Amino acid sequence: MNILVTGGAGYIGSHTCVALLEAGHTVIVADNLCNSRVEVVDKIKQLTKKEVIFYQIDVTDIAAVSTIFSNHSIDGVIHFAGLKAVGESVEKPLAYYYNNLVSTMILAEACQNYGVRRFVLSSSATVYGDNTVPFVETMNLLPTTNPYGETKAMSERILNDIAKANPAFSVSLLRYFNPVGAHESGLIGEVPNGIPNNLMPYVTQVAKRKLEKLRIFGNEYPTVDGTGVRDYIHVMDLAEGHVAALDNLTEGVHIYNLGSGNGTSVIELVKAFEEANGIEIPYEIVERRPGDIASCYADASKADRELGWSAKRDVISMCRDSWRFENNKE
Ligand code: NAD
Ligand code: UFG
């Protein structure tokens, strides 16, 4: 199939392009490079030895999006393009609502105009709010604590309503848990802007001695050791989950958790990193981070049952691959 991958130069998008190309699909990337670099597209070509069609456009630009749909016979869209920094979304809510919602609506409209029936959305476990773990797709969603999370919940609702009105439209809403790791080659991975907010990139920079020590946000949560528990998923498993979602997409709206189904605490992750890479990670316990929940992990059985997909790579490989990329990146 010819797949339009918005945000394909970004972290999850680039790994998904590799998985799509390896599965025999043709990939057309649309990215404005606001949080990525064009060199990533070359790395995808280098890794797969396949062509990638690249458009440097903003997917909120309806004319630019229409040009892609008229130049190519698109079979499906995977919509990764979006702003994703939770803290920044509180400071710049309009930028987040505009970018993440307008892009979804413009792409959905282009799909309607050009008869494209397959649409896959990057959603997030954040839409579950502070539900009881494990999170199951059938749960009622609880309010999120920030505009970023709201854009994901709203994008899901918009696509639900469009699909209700257009029964031939096939939508997959993929709720990611905590993507970490990098392609096993070390050629592509996550490149956070400035000081990382997320745990794994922070840990790799402490390991690299670019940052002095990890600050663990709270150790009195009701969890195994008091630190926050998350469901870390290797980005290549996540990428393969998209291929499975696309290959199995049928009419209507389908929601899938893409997680490993296992909870790992902050301290467990630090220990796994130390074990995997033989490097000590100094840390201190500090105040809780506002908006954090104690535990977030998936019931990942629906994707296994319906898509035949489950996460294969363990936390040790996530730590090893994250570290390899940290050492390789320019
Ligand atoms: P990323 O920032 O690495 O990738 C997003 C890409 O989209 C970037 O290359 C950026 O340049 C591009 N982009 C942003 N706005 C655009 C626009 N208007 N037009 C064209 N390109 C645009 O982020 P990521 O981690 O790869 O996340 C991909 C998607 O997955 C996002 O929608 C994000 O919200 C969602 N998600 C991410 C996580 C996570 O922890 N990384 C968790 C849940 C959901
Ligand atoms: N943590 C620390 N110190 C740090 C960074 C994180 O102790 O320097 C802790 C957090 O308190 C949390 C855990 O490590 O317990 C994971 O934190 P991350 O920031 O890596 O990830 P979150 O679970 O907070 O958020 C991620 C994405 C969001 C997404 C959410 C739910 O960043 O975009 O998962 O899917 F909404």
mmCIF file of C-alpha atoms and ligand atoms in Angstrom:
data_model
loop_
_atom_site.group_PDB
_atom_site.id
_atom_site.type_symbol
_atom_site.label_atom_id
_atom_site.label_comp_id
_atom_site.label_asym_id
_atom_site.label_seq_id
_atom_site.Cartn_x
_atom_site.Cartn_y
_atom_site.Cartn_z
ATOM 1 C CA MET A 1 0.000 0.000 0.000
ATOM 2 C CA ASN A 2 1.010 3.646 -0.454
ATOM 3 C CA ILE A 3 1.055 5.077 3.045
ATOM 4 C CA LEU A 4 1.202 8.769 3.885
ATOM 5 C CA VAL A 5 3.163 9.057 7.135
ATOM 6 C CA THR A 6 2.783 12.483 8.697
ATOM 7 C CA GLY A 7 5.547 13.250 11.185
ATOM 8 C CA GLY A 8 7.590 10.480 9.537
ATOM 9 C CA ALA A 9 10.907 12.198 10.310
ATOM 10 C CA GLY A 10 10.118 12.159 14.050
ATOM 11 C CA TYR A 11 10.930 9.560 16.670
ATOM 12 C CA ILE A 12 8.080 7.046 16.351
ATOM 13 C CA GLY A 13 7.314 7.978 12.723
ATOM 14 C CA SER A 14 10.846 7.230 11.493
ATOM 15 C CA HIS A 15 10.891 3.774 13.102
ATOM 16 C CA THR A 16 7.451 3.072 11.672
ATOM 17 C CA CYS A 17 8.661 4.062 8.194
ATOM 18 C CA VAL A 18 11.389 1.430 8.522
ATOM 19 C CA ALA A 19 8.851 -1.214 9.591
ATOM 20 C CA LEU A 20 6.438 -0.245 6.785
ATOM 21 C CA LEU A 21 9.153 -0.343 4.114
ATOM 22 C CA GLU A 22 10.384 -3.691 5.401
ATOM 23 C CA ALA A 23 6.830 -5.012 5.188
ATOM 24 C CA GLY A 24 6.725 -3.979 1.517
ATOM 25 C CA HIS A 25 4.711 -0.762 1.726
ATOM 26 C CA THR A 26 5.566 2.475 -0.083
ATOM 27 C CA VAL A 27 6.078 5.438 2.216
ATOM 28 C CA ILE A 28 5.362 9.105 1.597
ATOM 29 C CA VAL A 29 6.530 11.283 4.492
ATOM 30 C CA ALA A 30 5.043 14.708 5.259
ATOM 31 C CA ASP A 31 6.879 16.593 7.987
ATOM 32 C CA ASN A 32 7.574 20.277 8.633
ATOM 33 C CA LEU A 33 10.730 19.341 10.595
ATOM 34 C CA CYS A 34 9.666 21.449 13.591
ATOM 35 C CA ASN A 35 10.991 18.678 15.865
ATOM 36 C CA SER A 36 13.160 16.582 13.554
ATOM 37 C CA ARG A 37 15.844 16.713 10.898
ATOM 38 C CA VAL A 38 15.746 15.884 7.215
ATOM 39 C CA GLU A 39 18.819 13.627 7.625
ATOM 40 C CA VAL A 40 16.536 11.115 9.347
ATOM 41 C CA VAL A 41 14.871 10.472 5.992
ATOM 42 C CA ASP A 42 18.273 9.542 4.542
ATOM 43 C CA LYS A 43 18.884 7.215 7.474
ATOM 44 C CA ILE A 44 15.568 5.458 6.788
ATOM 45 C CA LYS A 45 16.633 4.962 3.158
ATOM 46 C CA GLN A 46 20.064 3.745 4.247
ATOM 47 C CA LEU A 47 18.579 1.226 6.694
ATOM 48 C CA THR A 48 15.997 -0.204 4.342
ATOM 49 C CA LYS A 49 17.707 0.370 0.989
ATOM 50 C CA LYS A 50 14.323 1.611 -0.234
ATOM 51 C CA GLU A 51 13.084 4.937 -1.574
ATOM 52 C CA VAL A 52 11.159 7.374 0.628
ATOM 53 C CA ILE A 53 9.160 10.214 -0.887
ATOM 54 C CA PHE A 54 9.552 13.268 1.321
ATOM 55 C CA TYR A 55 7.495 16.479 1.492
ATOM 56 C CA GLN A 56 8.578 19.236 3.843
ATOM 57 C CA ILE A 57 5.124 20.651 4.507
ATOM 58 C CA ASP A 58 2.945 21.617 7.442
ATOM 59 C CA VAL A 59 -0.025 19.276 7.659
ATOM 60 C CA THR A 60 -2.249 22.130 8.842
ATOM 61 C CA ASP A 61 -1.751 23.607 5.337
ATOM 62 C CA ILE A 62 -4.721 22.325 3.381
ATOM 63 C CA ALA A 63 -3.309 23.216 -0.047
ATOM 64 C CA ALA A 64 -0.003 21.447 0.651
ATOM 65 C CA VAL A 65 -1.830 18.357 1.959
ATOM 66 C CA SER A 66 -4.113 18.293 -1.107
ATOM 67 C CA THR A 67 -1.076 18.394 -3.394
ATOM 68 C CA ILE A 68 0.231 15.177 -1.839
ATOM 69 C CA PHE A 69 -3.141 13.450 -2.194
ATOM 70 C CA SER A 70 -3.405 14.496 -5.822
ATOM 71 C CA ASN A 71 0.211 13.536 -6.651
ATOM 72 C CA HIS A 72 -0.032 10.042 -5.161
ATOM 73 C CA SER A 73 -2.622 7.339 -4.980
ATOM 74 C CA ILE A 74 -2.725 7.120 -1.178
ATOM 75 C CA ASP A 75 -4.166 3.954 0.406
ATOM 76 C CA GLY A 76 -3.835 4.982 4.025
ATOM 77 C CA VAL A 77 -2.653 7.680 6.395
ATOM 78 C CA ILE A 78 -0.727 7.261 9.636
ATOM 79 C CA HIS A 79 -0.924 10.554 11.471
ATOM 80 C CA PHE A 80 2.036 11.044 13.820
ATOM 81 C CA ALA A 81 2.601 14.759 13.226
ATOM 82 C CA GLY A 82 1.886 16.649 16.389
ATOM 83 C CA LEU A 83 3.295 18.611 19.271
ATOM 84 C CA LYS A 84 3.869 16.384 22.296
ATOM 85 C CA ALA A 85 5.480 18.203 25.212
ATOM 86 C CA VAL A 86 3.046 18.052 28.114
ATOM 87 C CA GLY A 87 4.526 21.039 30.022
ATOM 88 C CA GLU A 88 4.759 23.215 26.928
ATOM 89 C CA SER A 89 1.108 22.468 26.154
ATOM 90 C CA VAL A 90 0.133 24.130 29.435
ATOM 91 C CA GLU A 91 2.089 27.259 28.462
ATOM 92 C CA LYS A 92 1.005 27.298 24.806
ATOM 93 C CA PRO A 93 -2.449 25.693 24.706
ATOM 94 C CA LEU A 94 -3.508 27.383 21.489
ATOM 95 C CA ALA A 95 -0.476 26.109 19.572
ATOM 96 C CA TYR A 96 -1.280 22.562 20.757
ATOM 97 C CA TYR A 97 -5.013 22.654 20.034
ATOM 98 C CA TYR A 98 -4.381 24.274 16.646
ATOM 99 C CA ASN A 99 -1.593 21.988 15.478
ATOM 100 C CA ASN A 100 -2.923 18.673 16.780
ATOM 101 C CA LEU A 101 -6.603 19.186 15.968
ATOM 102 C CA VAL A 102 -6.449 21.139 12.698
ATOM 103 C CA SER A 103 -3.967 18.610 11.276
ATOM 104 C CA THR A 104 -6.323 15.734 12.126
ATOM 105 C CA MET A 105 -9.313 17.495 10.540
ATOM 106 C CA ILE A 106 -7.444 18.498 7.381
ATOM 107 C CA LEU A 107 -6.127 14.993 6.860
ATOM 108 C CA ALA A 108 -9.555 13.469 7.493
ATOM 109 C CA GLU A 109 -11.064 15.893 4.983
ATOM 110 C CA ALA A 110 -8.420 15.053 2.386
ATOM 111 C CA CYS A 111 -9.202 11.351 2.956
ATOM 112 C CA GLN A 112 -12.858 12.040 2.244
ATOM 113 C CA ASN A 113 -12.092 14.149 -0.845
ATOM 114 C CA TYR A 114 -9.741 11.570 -2.323
ATOM 115 C CA GLY A 115 -11.579 8.402 -1.262
ATOM 116 C CA VAL A 116 -8.885 7.244 1.192
ATOM 117 C CA ARG A 117 -10.437 4.871 3.719
ATOM 118 C CA ARG A 118 -7.658 3.940 6.119
ATOM 119 C CA PHE A 119 -6.620 6.259 8.926
ATOM 120 C CA VAL A 120 -4.363 5.468 11.883
ATOM 121 C CA LEU A 121 -3.994 7.987 14.703
ATOM 122 C CA SER A 122 -1.202 8.310 17.274
ATOM 123 C CA SER A 123 -3.132 8.531 20.491
ATOM 124 C CA SER A 124 -1.813 8.150 23.997
ATOM 125 C CA ALA A 125 -2.431 6.299 27.236
ATOM 126 C CA THR A 126 -2.847 9.756 28.720
ATOM 127 C CA VAL A 127 -6.504 9.649 27.584
ATOM 128 C CA TYR A 128 -7.207 7.122 30.381
ATOM 129 C CA GLY A 129 -6.341 9.745 32.996
ATOM 130 C CA ASP A 130 -6.018 8.294 36.487
ATOM 131 C CA ASN A 131 -8.077 5.134 35.852
ATOM 132 C CA THR A 132 -7.353 1.863 37.659
ATOM 133 C CA VAL A 133 -4.522 -0.155 36.105
ATOM 134 C CA PRO A 134 -4.290 -2.048 33.860
ATOM 135 C CA PHE A 135 -5.960 0.264 31.356
ATOM 136 C CA VAL A 136 -8.420 -1.486 29.051
ATOM 137 C CA GLU A 137 -9.763 -0.020 25.789
ATOM 138 C CA THR A 138 -13.370 -0.275 27.043
ATOM 139 C CA MET A 139 -12.788 2.017 30.047
ATOM 140 C CA ASN A 140 -14.505 5.370 30.283
ATOM 141 C CA LEU A 141 -11.913 8.024 29.656
ATOM 142 C CA LEU A 142 -11.099 10.381 32.507
ATOM 143 C CA PRO A 143 -10.043 14.007 32.092
ATOM 144 C CA THR A 144 -6.359 14.516 31.369
ATOM 145 C CA THR A 145 -4.413 17.130 33.277
ATOM 146 C CA ASN A 146 -3.098 19.124 30.303
ATOM 147 C CA PRO A 147 -4.006 20.502 26.836
ATOM 148 C CA TYR A 148 -1.769 17.938 25.093
ATOM 149 C CA GLY A 149 -3.813 15.086 26.549
ATOM 150 C CA GLU A 150 -7.022 16.870 25.590
ATOM 151 C CA THR A 151 -5.876 17.111 21.953
ATOM 152 C CA LYS A 152 -5.522 13.325 21.876
ATOM 153 C CA ALA A 153 -8.935 12.695 23.468
ATOM 154 C CA MET A 154 -10.544 15.236 21.100
ATOM 155 C CA SER A 155 -8.819 13.826 18.000
ATOM 156 C CA GLU A 156 -10.202 10.413 18.950
ATOM 157 C CA ARG A 157 -13.731 11.862 19.247
ATOM 158 C CA ILE A 158 -13.480 13.742 15.949
ATOM 159 C CA LEU A 159 -12.422 10.595 14.087
ATOM 160 C CA ASN A 160 -15.132 8.576 15.845
ATOM 161 C CA ASP A 161 -17.812 10.985 14.661
ATOM 162 C CA ILE A 162 -16.452 11.105 11.112
ATOM 163 C CA ALA A 163 -16.424 7.319 10.966
ATOM 164 C CA LYS A 164 -20.003 7.154 12.286
ATOM 165 C CA ALA A 165 -21.154 9.427 9.471
ATOM 166 C CA ASN A 166 -19.055 7.569 6.850
ATOM 167 C CA PRO A 167 -19.374 3.835 7.410
ATOM 168 C CA ALA A 168 -16.669 2.993 4.851
ATOM 169 C CA PHE A 169 -14.039 4.941 6.807
ATOM 170 C CA SER A 170 -11.691 2.645 8.754
ATOM 171 C CA VAL A 171 -9.968 4.167 11.744
ATOM 172 C CA SER A 172 -7.445 2.742 14.162
ATOM 173 C CA LEU A 173 -6.848 4.722 17.354
ATOM 174 C CA LEU A 174 -3.545 3.562 18.799
ATOM 175 C CA ARG A 175 -2.963 4.430 22.430
ATOM 176 C CA TYR A 176 0.769 4.321 23.046
ATOM 177 C CA PHE A 177 2.175 3.725 26.478
ATOM 178 C CA ASN A 178 5.797 4.859 27.050
ATOM 179 C CA PRO A 179 7.885 4.474 23.889
ATOM 180 C CA VAL A 180 11.631 4.169 24.505
ATOM 181 C CA GLY A 181 14.629 2.574 22.787
ATOM 182 C CA ALA A 182 15.892 3.004 19.277
ATOM 183 C CA HIS A 183 16.433 1.016 16.105
ATOM 184 C CA GLU A 184 18.912 -1.783 16.775
ATOM 185 C CA SER A 185 21.350 -0.232 14.249
ATOM 186 C CA GLY A 186 21.741 2.880 16.411
ATOM 187 C CA LEU A 187 21.114 5.009 13.300
ATOM 188 C CA ILE A 188 17.755 6.463 14.308
ATOM 189 C CA GLY A 189 16.308 7.198 17.726
ATOM 190 C CA GLU A 190 14.865 9.938 19.874
ATOM 191 C CA VAL A 191 16.522 13.353 19.841
ATOM 192 C CA PRO A 192 14.878 15.463 22.529
ATOM 193 C CA ASN A 193 15.079 19.238 22.375
ATOM 194 C CA GLY A 194 17.094 20.708 25.257
ATOM 195 C CA ILE A 195 16.966 19.014 28.660
ATOM 196 C CA PRO A 196 14.752 15.927 28.321
ATOM 197 C CA ASN A 197 11.440 15.732 30.189
ATOM 198 C CA ASN A 198 11.058 11.990 29.776
ATOM 199 C CA LEU A 199 12.791 9.396 31.882
ATOM 200 C CA MET A 200 14.808 7.322 29.381
ATOM 201 C CA PRO A 201 16.407 10.224 27.485
ATOM 202 C CA TYR A 202 17.226 11.823 30.842
ATOM 203 C CA VAL A 203 18.863 8.594 32.037
ATOM 204 C CA THR A 204 20.961 8.261 28.845
ATOM 205 C CA GLN A 205 22.213 11.833 29.280
ATOM 206 C CA VAL A 206 23.144 11.118 32.908
ATOM 207 C CA ALA A 207 24.954 7.990 31.679
ATOM 208 C CA LYS A 208 26.772 10.171 29.135
ATOM 209 C CA ARG A 209 27.616 12.547 32.029
ATOM 210 C CA LYS A 210 25.952 15.430 30.190
ATOM 211 C CA LEU A 211 23.637 15.697 33.200
ATOM 212 C CA GLU A 212 24.841 15.197 36.745
ATOM 213 C CA LYS A 213 22.128 12.984 38.216
ATOM 214 C CA LEU A 214 18.609 11.793 37.703
ATOM 215 C CA ARG A 215 15.921 13.423 39.815
ATOM 216 C CA ILE A 216 13.275 10.841 40.682
ATOM 217 C CA PHE A 217 9.925 12.539 41.075
ATOM 218 C CA GLY A 218 8.562 11.038 44.302
ATOM 219 C CA ASN A 219 9.072 7.720 46.113
ATOM 220 C CA GLU A 220 5.869 7.493 48.104
ATOM 221 C CA TYR A 221 3.434 6.393 45.424
ATOM 222 C CA PRO A 222 1.450 3.225 46.164
ATOM 223 C CA THR A 223 3.726 1.138 43.920
ATOM 224 C CA VAL A 224 6.270 -1.653 44.338
ATOM 225 C CA ASP A 225 9.034 0.701 45.561
ATOM 226 C CA GLY A 226 7.166 4.007 45.826
ATOM 227 C CA THR A 227 8.349 5.381 42.454
ATOM 228 C CA GLY A 228 6.074 5.865 39.425
ATOM 229 C CA VAL A 229 5.221 2.788 37.388
ATOM 230 C CA ARG A 230 4.955 2.940 33.583
ATOM 231 C CA ASP A 231 4.589 0.550 30.674
ATOM 232 C CA TYR A 232 7.755 1.000 28.582
ATOM 233 C CA ILE A 233 7.551 -0.248 25.023
ATOM 234 C CA HIS A 234 10.413 -0.570 22.570
ATOM 235 C CA VAL A 235 9.870 1.834 19.682
ATOM 236 C CA MET A 236 10.456 -0.957 17.125
ATOM 237 C CA ASP A 237 7.696 -3.036 18.735
ATOM 238 C CA LEU A 238 5.507 0.047 18.550
ATOM 239 C CA ALA A 239 6.463 0.530 14.885
ATOM 240 C CA GLU A 240 5.524 -3.070 14.100
ATOM 241 C CA GLY A 241 2.223 -2.506 15.902
ATOM 242 C CA HIS A 242 1.369 0.132 13.294
ATOM 243 C CA VAL A 243 2.010 -2.263 10.434
ATOM 244 C CA ALA A 244 -0.243 -4.837 12.129
ATOM 245 C CA ALA A 245 -2.949 -2.215 12.714
ATOM 246 C CA LEU A 246 -2.862 -1.127 9.087
ATOM 247 C CA ASP A 247 -2.812 -4.655 7.670
ATOM 248 C CA ASN A 248 -5.816 -5.682 9.802
ATOM 249 C CA LEU A 249 -7.855 -2.498 9.472
ATOM 250 C CA THR A 250 -11.541 -3.019 8.760
ATOM 251 C CA GLU A 251 -14.472 -0.582 8.552
ATOM 252 C CA GLY A 252 -15.366 1.331 11.691
ATOM 253 C CA VAL A 253 -13.307 2.532 14.623
ATOM 254 C CA HIS A 254 -10.889 0.232 16.410
ATOM 255 C CA ILE A 255 -9.016 1.180 19.546
ATOM 256 C CA TYR A 256 -5.832 -0.589 20.624
ATOM 257 C CA ASN A 257 -3.464 -0.193 23.523
ATOM 258 C CA LEU A 258 0.096 -0.477 22.279
ATOM 259 C CA GLY A 259 2.020 -1.342 25.401
ATOM 260 C CA SER A 260 3.917 -4.307 26.775
ATOM 261 C CA GLY A 261 1.365 -4.984 29.490
ATOM 262 C CA ASN A 262 4.097 -4.794 32.151
ATOM 263 C CA GLY A 263 4.629 -2.067 34.717
ATOM 264 C CA THR A 264 8.190 -0.959 35.531
ATOM 265 C CA SER A 265 9.031 1.505 38.313
ATOM 266 C CA VAL A 266 11.526 4.341 37.893
ATOM 267 C CA ILE A 267 14.005 2.576 40.156
ATOM 268 C CA GLU A 268 13.529 -0.718 38.289
ATOM 269 C CA LEU A 269 14.251 1.072 35.020
ATOM 270 C CA VAL A 270 17.400 2.659 36.446
ATOM 271 C CA LYS A 271 18.595 -0.746 37.683
ATOM 272 C CA ALA A 272 17.848 -2.335 34.293
ATOM 273 C CA PHE A 273 19.838 0.426 32.568
ATOM 274 C CA GLU A 274 22.782 -0.134 34.911
ATOM 275 C CA GLU A 275 22.643 -3.879 34.338
ATOM 276 C CA ALA A 276 22.273 -3.618 30.560
ATOM 277 C CA ASN A 277 25.075 -1.110 30.062
ATOM 278 C CA GLY A 278 27.347 -1.449 33.092
ATOM 279 C CA ILE A 279 27.083 2.253 33.937
ATOM 280 C CA GLU A 280 26.010 3.690 37.253
ATOM 281 C CA ILE A 281 23.163 6.191 37.247
ATOM 282 C CA PRO A 282 23.356 8.523 40.237
ATOM 283 C CA TYR A 283 19.977 9.764 41.412
ATOM 284 C CA GLU A 284 18.202 11.718 44.114
ATOM 285 C CA ILE A 285 14.586 11.642 45.199
ATOM 286 C CA VAL A 286 12.778 14.959 44.768
ATOM 287 C CA GLU A 287 9.171 16.216 44.970
ATOM 288 C CA ARG A 288 6.460 14.625 42.842
ATOM 289 C CA ARG A 289 6.009 16.189 39.397
ATOM 290 C CA PRO A 290 2.602 17.896 39.091
ATOM 291 C CA GLY A 291 0.177 15.952 36.899
ATOM 292 C CA ASP A 292 1.975 12.580 37.291
ATOM 293 C CA ILE A 293 -0.025 9.501 38.214
ATOM 294 C CA ALA A 294 1.242 6.571 40.280
ATOM 295 C CA SER A 295 0.791 3.776 37.755
ATOM 296 C CA CYS A 296 0.073 3.490 34.058
ATOM 297 C CA TYR A 297 0.218 0.180 32.228
ATOM 298 C CA ALA A 298 -1.763 -1.541 29.545
ATOM 299 C CA ASP A 299 -3.989 -4.512 29.248
ATOM 300 C CA ALA A 300 -2.422 -5.320 25.890
ATOM 301 C CA SER A 301 -4.508 -8.415 25.133
ATOM 302 C CA LYS A 302 -6.836 -6.869 22.520
ATOM 303 C CA ALA A 303 -4.011 -6.077 20.081
ATOM 304 C CA ASP A 304 -2.689 -9.598 20.548
ATOM 305 C CA ARG A 305 -6.124 -11.141 19.946
ATOM 306 C CA GLU A 306 -7.207 -9.013 16.999
ATOM 307 C CA LEU A 307 -3.964 -7.930 15.348
ATOM 308 C CA GLY A 308 -1.709 -10.819 16.295
ATOM 309 C CA TRP A 309 0.701 -8.236 17.696
ATOM 310 C CA SER A 310 2.442 -8.147 21.030
ATOM 311 C CA ALA A 311 5.605 -6.460 22.280
ATOM 312 C CA LYS A 312 8.636 -8.723 21.966
ATOM 313 C CA ARG A 313 11.587 -6.678 23.245
ATOM 314 C CA ASP A 314 12.292 -6.498 26.981
ATOM 315 C CA VAL A 315 13.369 -3.590 29.186
ATOM 316 C CA ILE A 316 17.028 -4.644 28.979
ATOM 317 C CA SER A 317 16.991 -4.326 25.150
ATOM 318 C CA MET A 318 15.203 -0.975 25.465
ATOM 319 C CA CYS A 319 18.035 0.273 27.724
ATOM 320 C CA ARG A 320 20.765 -1.165 25.512
ATOM 321 C CA ASP A 321 19.319 0.310 22.302
ATOM 322 C CA SER A 322 18.667 3.728 23.876
ATOM 323 C CA TRP A 323 22.270 3.832 25.056
ATOM 324 C CA ARG A 324 23.653 2.742 21.669
ATOM 325 C CA PHE A 325 21.783 5.567 19.964
ATOM 326 C CA GLU A 326 22.904 8.128 22.562
ATOM 327 C CA ASN A 327 26.500 7.193 21.754
ATOM 328 C CA ASN A 328 25.984 7.211 17.979
ATOM 329 C CA LYS A 329 24.030 10.387 17.485
ATOM 330 C CA GLU A 330 25.801 13.427 16.105
HETATM 331 P P1 NAD B 1 8.241 13.677 17.430
HETATM 332 O O1 NAD B 1 8.181 15.105 17.844
HETATM 333 O O2 NAD B 1 9.572 13.015 17.413
HETATM 334 O O3 NAD B 1 7.608 13.508 15.983
HETATM 335 C C1 NAD B 1 6.553 14.312 15.520
HETATM 336 C C2 NAD B 1 6.930 14.789 14.128
HETATM 337 O O4 NAD B 1 5.847 15.582 13.628
HETATM 338 C C3 NAD B 1 8.176 15.666 14.110
HETATM 339 O O5 NAD B 1 9.052 15.197 13.103
HETATM 340 C C4 NAD B 1 7.651 17.056 13.779
HETATM 341 O O6 NAD B 1 8.587 17.805 13.023
HETATM 342 C C5 NAD B 1 6.382 16.751 12.994
HETATM 343 N N1 NAD B 1 5.311 17.740 13.051
HETATM 344 C C6 NAD B 1 4.728 18.309 14.142
HETATM 345 N N2 NAD B 1 3.750 19.151 13.768
HETATM 346 C C7 NAD B 1 3.695 19.106 12.408
HETATM 347 C C8 NAD B 1 2.891 19.733 11.423
HETATM 348 N N3 NAD B 1 1.928 20.596 11.755
HETATM 349 N N4 NAD B 1 3.114 19.451 10.127
HETATM 350 C C9 NAD B 1 4.078 18.573 9.765
HETATM 351 N N5 NAD B 1 4.880 17.959 10.637
HETATM 352 C C10 NAD B 1 4.691 18.216 11.945
HETATM 353 O O7 NAD B 1 7.216 12.874 18.352
HETATM 354 P P2 NAD B 1 6.995 11.311 18.530
HETATM 355 O O8 NAD B 1 7.448 10.941 19.886
HETATM 356 O O9 NAD B 1 7.502 10.583 17.367
HETATM 357 O O10 NAD B 1 5.407 11.258 18.559
HETATM 358 C C11 NAD B 1 4.645 10.974 17.408
HETATM 359 C C12 NAD B 1 3.178 11.019 17.770
HETATM 360 O O11 NAD B 1 2.926 10.086 18.822
HETATM 361 C C13 NAD B 1 2.709 12.379 18.289
HETATM 362 O O12 NAD B 1 1.422 12.620 17.786
HETATM 363 C C14 NAD B 1 2.685 12.180 19.787
HETATM 364 O O13 NAD B 1 1.767 13.027 20.402
HETATM 365 C C15 NAD B 1 2.259 10.722 19.899
HETATM 366 N N6 NAD B 1 2.663 10.088 21.165
HETATM 367 C C16 NAD B 1 3.962 10.128 21.553
HETATM 368 C C17 NAD B 1 4.338 9.548 22.760
HETATM 369 C C18 NAD B 1 5.770 9.600 23.235
HETATM 370 O O14 NAD B 1 6.002 9.371 24.422
HETATM 371 N N7 NAD B 1 6.750 9.850 22.369
HETATM 372 C C19 NAD B 1 3.365 8.935 23.583
HETATM 373 C C20 NAD B 1 2.042 8.901 23.150
HETATM 374 C C21 NAD B 1 1.710 9.484 21.924
HETATM 375 N N1 UFG B 2 10.497 10.613 35.894
HETATM 376 C C1 UFG B 2 11.435 10.915 36.877
HETATM 377 N N2 UFG B 2 12.439 11.786 36.563
HETATM 378 C C2 UFG B 2 12.561 12.355 35.327
HETATM 379 C C3 UFG B 2 11.595 12.029 34.335
HETATM 380 C C4 UFG B 2 10.569 11.163 34.660
HETATM 381 O O1 UFG B 2 11.353 10.429 38.004
HETATM 382 O O2 UFG B 2 13.487 13.144 35.110
HETATM 383 C C5 UFG B 2 9.414 9.645 36.215
HETATM 384 C C6 UFG B 2 8.018 10.222 36.131
HETATM 385 O O3 UFG B 2 7.642 10.805 37.353
HETATM 386 C C7 UFG B 2 7.204 8.989 35.767
HETATM 387 C C8 UFG B 2 8.163 8.146 34.930
HETATM 388 O O4 UFG B 2 9.474 8.622 35.252
HETATM 389 O O5 UFG B 2 6.889 8.247 36.923
HETATM 390 C C9 UFG B 2 7.950 8.300 33.428
HETATM 391 O O6 UFG B 2 7.947 9.680 33.089
HETATM 392 P P1 UFG B 2 8.024 10.181 31.566
HETATM 393 O O7 UFG B 2 8.085 11.677 31.600
HETATM 394 O O8 UFG B 2 9.094 9.459 30.842
HETATM 395 O O9 UFG B 2 6.645 9.670 30.949
HETATM 396 P P2 UFG B 2 5.142 9.973 31.371
HETATM 397 O O10 UFG B 2 4.528 8.658 31.709
HETATM 398 O O11 UFG B 2 5.050 11.047 32.363
HETATM 399 O O12 UFG B 2 4.546 10.564 30.031
HETATM 400 C C10 UFG B 2 4.581 9.832 28.789
HETATM 401 C C11 UFG B 2 4.617 10.803 27.613
HETATM 402 C C12 UFG B 2 3.337 11.569 27.506
HETATM 403 C C13 UFG B 2 2.166 10.641 27.501
HETATM 404 C C14 UFG B 2 2.215 9.720 28.691
HETATM 405 C C15 UFG B 2 1.118 8.684 28.669
HETATM 406 O O13 UFG B 2 5.683 11.731 27.770
HETATM 407 O O14 UFG B 2 3.331 12.267 26.278
HETATM 408 O O15 UFG B 2 3.474 9.013 28.702
HETATM 409 O O16 UFG B 2 1.206 7.952 27.514
HETATM 410 F F1 UFG B 2 1.029 11.363 27.540
#
